[in-house]
Amino acid sequence: MKSLFFGLLLSMTFSSSFAQEIVLPLWEGTPPLQTDMGLEEKAVEQGIIRIENVQIPQIEVFLPSKQSRTGQAVVIFPGGGYHILAYDWEGRDFAKWLNTQGIVGIVVKYRLPDSKSLTDGKEVPLLDAQRAIRLARHHANDWQIDPDKIGVLGFSAGGHLASTASTQYEHEVDRPKDAIDALPARPDFSILAYPVISFRDASAHSGSRRNLIGENAPQELIDRFSGELNVTEDTPPTFLVHAQDDKGVPIENSFLYYKALHAKGVPASLHIYPTGGHGFGFGLGKGPVSGWREVLLDWMQSLESGQ
């Protein structure tokens, strides 16, 4: 990437000595699979910040102080049924919390497939996810990230995107390429919180499926975007968390993905809590599920130690 990214990196860095926040566009110029129609993004705060109709996808990078960085980074995909992004609740808030653990948090404002400006909406979220992971590797030296310790974290539909990025990291679409595209897009680990996984039958979250692939999608597309059908031996180690009383995304989604991972010999950790509902985020005030982040940190540390 030329002077645009470098200039934005400098201009959006609030401090060179302390914790930093950096905003970078995912793409130079008009993003791939998009036409410039003059559409505008919409952001509304209703308890949480909800973003619709993303036109300029970007990453917002939260850096801990240099002396506390562990080398790990987590690329975060907020949920919202592929229609909105719960941008602070399942994005910025988690990035800031990760910073307290010395982990770089990278929030992705990815494009949503129902925007009229997209030429092939179903391909765009994965395309943006791959780009975000590659950008993290591109800037690994600048941000003191180990390029082999970059994971993904996704919530609900963002969990679907994280699982798709973890199983279809080699998927490509016909578009212009640059030097960043030569970097690997495979995450080194995956964290999936109450994720949409399957688009098949009773396990499907109908809103996410409809918004991504349409109401009457062919079986080929349903299967392609059902994560449990695409797990291989090379799928990254995965942490899953779900509440038993989730009435938004059936708990079977996490079961299906865990079963597929186990069948392929991929290290996986599945954590089920009796209550918490859907979209519990940090889980504060929701009983035992409020401790899920500490369990996650133990798991991430076990990755570091190779246990």
mmCIF file with all atom_site columns, N, CA and C in Angstrom, residues 8-23 61-67 69 99 142-144:
data_model
loop_
_atom_site.group_PDB
_atom_site.id
_atom_site.type_symbol
_atom_site.label_atom_id
_atom_site.label_alt_id
_atom_site.label_comp_id
_atom_site.label_asym_id
_atom_site.label_entity_id
_atom_site.label_seq_id
_atom_site.pdbx_PDB_ins_code
_atom_site.Cartn_x
_atom_site.Cartn_y
_atom_site.Cartn_z
_atom_site.occupancy
_atom_site.B_iso_or_equiv
_atom_site.pdbx_formal_charge
_atom_site.auth_seq_id
_atom_site.auth_comp_id
_atom_site.auth_asym_id
_atom_site.auth_atom_id
_atom_site.pdbx_PDB_model_num
ATOM 1  N N  . LEU A 1 8   ? -2.514 7.896  6.711  1.00 0.00 ? 8   LEU A N  1
ATOM 2  C CA . LEU A 1 8   ? -3.602 7.711  7.648  1.00 0.00 ? 8   LEU A CA 1
ATOM 3  C C  . LEU A 1 8   ? -3.097 7.137  8.961  1.00 0.00 ? 8   LEU A C  1
ATOM 4  N N  . LEU A 1 9   ? -2.134 6.245  8.851  1.00 0.00 ? 9   LEU A N  1
ATOM 5  C CA . LEU A 1 9   ? -1.545 5.664  10.055 1.00 0.00 ? 9   LEU A CA 1
ATOM 6  C C  . LEU A 1 9   ? -0.965 6.752  10.945 1.00 0.00 ? 9   LEU A C  1
ATOM 7  N N  . LEU A 1 10  ? -0.264 7.707  10.344 1.00 0.00 ? 10  LEU A N  1
ATOM 8  C CA . LEU A 1 10  ? 0.329  8.783  11.128 1.00 0.00 ? 10  LEU A CA 1
ATOM 9  C C  . LEU A 1 10  ? -0.737 9.739  11.658 1.00 0.00 ? 10  LEU A C  1
ATOM 10 N N  . SER A 1 11  ? -1.684 10.082 10.804 1.00 0.00 ? 11  SER A N  1
ATOM 11 C CA . SER A 1 11  ? -2.654 11.101 11.185 1.00 0.00 ? 11  SER A CA 1
ATOM 12 C C  . SER A 1 11  ? -3.648 10.602 12.217 1.00 0.00 ? 11  SER A C  1
ATOM 13 N N  . MET A 1 12  ? -3.925 9.279  12.244 1.00 0.00 ? 12  MET A N  1
ATOM 14 C CA . MET A 1 12  ? -4.918 8.768  13.162 1.00 0.00 ? 12  MET A CA 1
ATOM 15 C C  . MET A 1 12  ? -4.319 8.212  14.445 1.00 0.00 ? 12  MET A C  1
ATOM 16 N N  . THR A 1 13  ? -3.001 8.252  14.569 1.00 0.00 ? 13  THR A N  1
ATOM 17 C CA . THR A 1 13  ? -2.368 7.782  15.792 1.00 0.00 ? 13  THR A CA 1
ATOM 18 C C  . THR A 1 13  ? -2.393 8.907  16.825 1.00 0.00 ? 13  THR A C  1
ATOM 19 N N  . PHE A 1 14  ? -3.047 8.647  17.940 1.00 0.00 ? 14  PHE A N  1
ATOM 20 C CA . PHE A 1 14  ? -3.221 9.707  18.913 1.00 0.00 ? 14  PHE A CA 1
ATOM 21 C C  . PHE A 1 14  ? -1.985 9.893  19.787 1.00 0.00 ? 14  PHE A C  1
ATOM 22 N N  . SER A 1 15  ? -1.177 8.861  19.939 1.00 0.00 ? 15  SER A N  1
ATOM 23 C CA . SER A 1 15  ? 0.014  8.969  20.768 1.00 0.00 ? 15  SER A CA 1
ATOM 24 C C  . SER A 1 15  ? 0.997  7.923  20.326 1.00 0.00 ? 15  SER A C  1
ATOM 25 N N  . SER A 1 16  ? 2.275  8.247  20.338 1.00 0.00 ? 16  SER A N  1
ATOM 26 C CA . SER A 1 16  ? 3.299  7.281  19.969 1.00 0.00 ? 16  SER A CA 1
ATOM 27 C C  . SER A 1 16  ? 3.910  6.605  21.186 1.00 0.00 ? 16  SER A C  1
ATOM 28 N N  . SER A 1 17  ? 3.549  7.062  22.372 1.00 0.00 ? 17  SER A N  1
ATOM 29 C CA . SER A 1 17  ? 4.174  6.530  23.569 1.00 0.00 ? 17  SER A CA 1
ATOM 30 C C  . SER A 1 17  ? 3.223  5.721  24.429 1.00 0.00 ? 17  SER A C  1
ATOM 31 N N  . PHE A 1 18  ? 1.918  6.017  24.343 1.00 0.00 ? 18  PHE A N  1
ATOM 32 C CA . PHE A 1 18  ? 0.952  5.371  25.217 1.00 0.00 ? 18  PHE A CA 1
ATOM 33 C C  . PHE A 1 18  ? 0.007  4.533  24.368 1.00 0.00 ? 18  PHE A C  1
ATOM 34 N N  . ALA A 1 19  ? -1.068 4.016  25.030 1.00 0.00 ? 19  ALA A N  1
ATOM 35 C CA . ALA A 1 19  ? -2.058 3.241  24.287 1.00 0.00 ? 19  ALA A CA 1
ATOM 36 C C  . ALA A 1 19  ? -2.560 4.061  23.102 1.00 0.00 ? 19  ALA A C  1
ATOM 37 N N  . GLN A 1 20  ? -2.747 3.405  21.984 1.00 0.00 ? 20  GLN A N  1
ATOM 38 C CA . GLN A 1 20  ? -3.066 4.112  20.749 1.00 0.00 ? 20  GLN A CA 1
ATOM 39 C C  . GLN A 1 20  ? -4.341 3.571  20.111 1.00 0.00 ? 20  GLN A C  1
ATOM 40 N N  . GLU A 1 21  ? -4.990 4.416  19.311 1.00 0.00 ? 21  GLU A N  1
ATOM 41 C CA . GLU A 1 21  ? -6.097 4.000  18.470 1.00 0.00 ? 21  GLU A CA 1
ATOM 42 C C  . GLU A 1 21  ? -5.795 4.487  17.060 1.00 0.00 ? 21  GLU A C  1
ATOM 43 N N  . ILE A 1 22  ? -5.898 3.593  16.122 1.00 0.00 ? 22  ILE A N  1
ATOM 44 C CA . ILE A 1 22  ? -5.572 3.888  14.721 1.00 0.00 ? 22  ILE A CA 1
ATOM 45 C C  . ILE A 1 22  ? -6.757 3.451  13.870 1.00 0.00 ? 22  ILE A C  1
ATOM 46 N N  . VAL A 1 23  ? -7.141 4.271  12.917 1.00 0.00 ? 23  VAL A N  1
ATOM 47 C CA . VAL A 1 23  ? -8.202 3.920  11.975 1.00 0.00 ? 23  VAL A CA 1
ATOM 48 C C  . VAL A 1 23  ? -7.609 3.847  10.580 1.00 0.00 ? 23  VAL A C  1
ATOM 49 N N  . VAL A 1 61  ? -7.972 0.080  15.242 1.00 0.00 ? 61  VAL A N  1
ATOM 50 C CA . VAL A 1 61  ? -6.945 -0.689 15.941 1.00 0.00 ? 61  VAL A CA 1
ATOM 51 C C  . VAL A 1 61  ? -6.700 -0.078 17.312 1.00 0.00 ? 61  VAL A C  1
ATOM 52 N N  . PHE A 1 62  ? -6.825 -0.907 18.345 1.00 0.00 ? 62  PHE A N  1
ATOM 53 C CA . PHE A 1 62  ? -6.575 -0.484 19.719 1.00 0.00 ? 62  PHE A CA 1
ATOM 54 C C  . PHE A 1 62  ? -5.297 -1.165 20.198 1.00 0.00 ? 62  PHE A C  1
ATOM 55 N N  . LEU A 1 63  ? -4.293 -0.343 20.503 1.00 0.00 ? 63  LEU A N  1
ATOM 56 C CA . LEU A 1 63  ? -2.987 -0.849 20.896 1.00 0.00 ? 63  LEU A CA 1
ATOM 57 C C  . LEU A 1 63  ? -2.750 -0.617 22.381 1.00 0.00 ? 63  LEU A C  1
ATOM 58 N N  . PRO A 1 64  ? -2.379 -1.652 23.120 1.00 0.00 ? 64  PRO A N  1
ATOM 59 C CA . PRO A 1 64  ? -1.960 -1.435 24.508 1.00 0.00 ? 64  PRO A CA 1
ATOM 60 C C  . PRO A 1 64  ? -0.614 -0.727 24.537 1.00 0.00 ? 64  PRO A C  1
ATOM 61 N N  . SER A 1 65  ? -0.210 -0.275 25.712 1.00 0.00 ? 65  SER A N  1
ATOM 62 C CA . SER A 1 65  ? 1.107  0.329  25.832 1.00 0.00 ? 65  SER A CA 1
ATOM 63 C C  . SER A 1 65  ? 2.164  -0.675 25.393 1.00 0.00 ? 65  SER A C  1
ATOM 64 N N  . LYS A 1 66  ? 3.245  -0.192 24.829 1.00 0.00 ? 66  LYS A N  1
ATOM 65 C CA . LYS A 1 66  ? 4.240  -1.067 24.209 1.00 0.00 ? 66  LYS A CA 1
ATOM 66 C C  . LYS A 1 66  ? 4.809  -2.089 25.171 1.00 0.00 ? 66  LYS A C  1
ATOM 67 N N  . GLN A 1 67  ? 5.037  -1.684 26.417 1.00 0.00 ? 67  GLN A N  1
ATOM 68 C CA . GLN A 1 67  ? 5.682  -2.599 27.342 1.00 0.00 ? 67  GLN A CA 1
ATOM 69 C C  . GLN A 1 67  ? 4.777  -3.737 27.794 1.00 0.00 ? 67  GLN A C  1
ATOM 70 N N  . ARG A 1 69  ? 2.479  -5.371 25.634 1.00 0.00 ? 69  ARG A N  1
ATOM 71 C CA . ARG A 1 69  ? 1.974  -6.173 24.518 1.00 0.00 ? 69  ARG A CA 1
ATOM 72 C C  . ARG A 1 69  ? 2.520  -7.599 24.551 1.00 0.00 ? 69  ARG A C  1
ATOM 73 N N  . ASN A 1 99  ? -7.018 -4.886 25.391 1.00 0.00 ? 99  ASN A N  1
ATOM 74 C CA . ASN A 1 99  ? -5.856 -4.045 25.664 1.00 0.00 ? 99  ASN A CA 1
ATOM 75 C C  . ASN A 1 99  ? -5.391 -4.170 27.103 1.00 0.00 ? 99  ASN A C  1
ATOM 76 N N  . ASP A 1 142 ? 4.951  -2.878 12.923 1.00 0.00 ? 142 ASP A N  1
ATOM 77 C CA . ASP A 1 142 ? 4.605  -1.548 13.451 1.00 0.00 ? 142 ASP A CA 1
ATOM 78 C C  . ASP A 1 142 ? 3.848  -1.657 14.774 1.00 0.00 ? 142 ASP A C  1
ATOM 79 N N  . TRP A 1 143 ? 2.979  -2.659 14.890 1.00 0.00 ? 143 TRP A N  1
ATOM 80 C CA . TRP A 1 143 ? 2.094  -2.765 16.042 1.00 0.00 ? 143 TRP A CA 1
ATOM 81 C C  . TRP A 1 143 ? 2.581  -3.791 17.068 1.00 0.00 ? 143 TRP A C  1
ATOM 82 N N  . GLN A 1 144 ? 3.787  -4.310 16.872 1.00 0.00 ? 144 GLN A N  1
ATOM 83 C CA . GLN A 1 144 ? 4.368  -5.314 17.768 1.00 0.00 ? 144 GLN A CA 1
ATOM 84 C C  . GLN A 1 144 ? 3.462  -6.535 17.911 1.00 0.00 ? 144 GLN A C  1
#
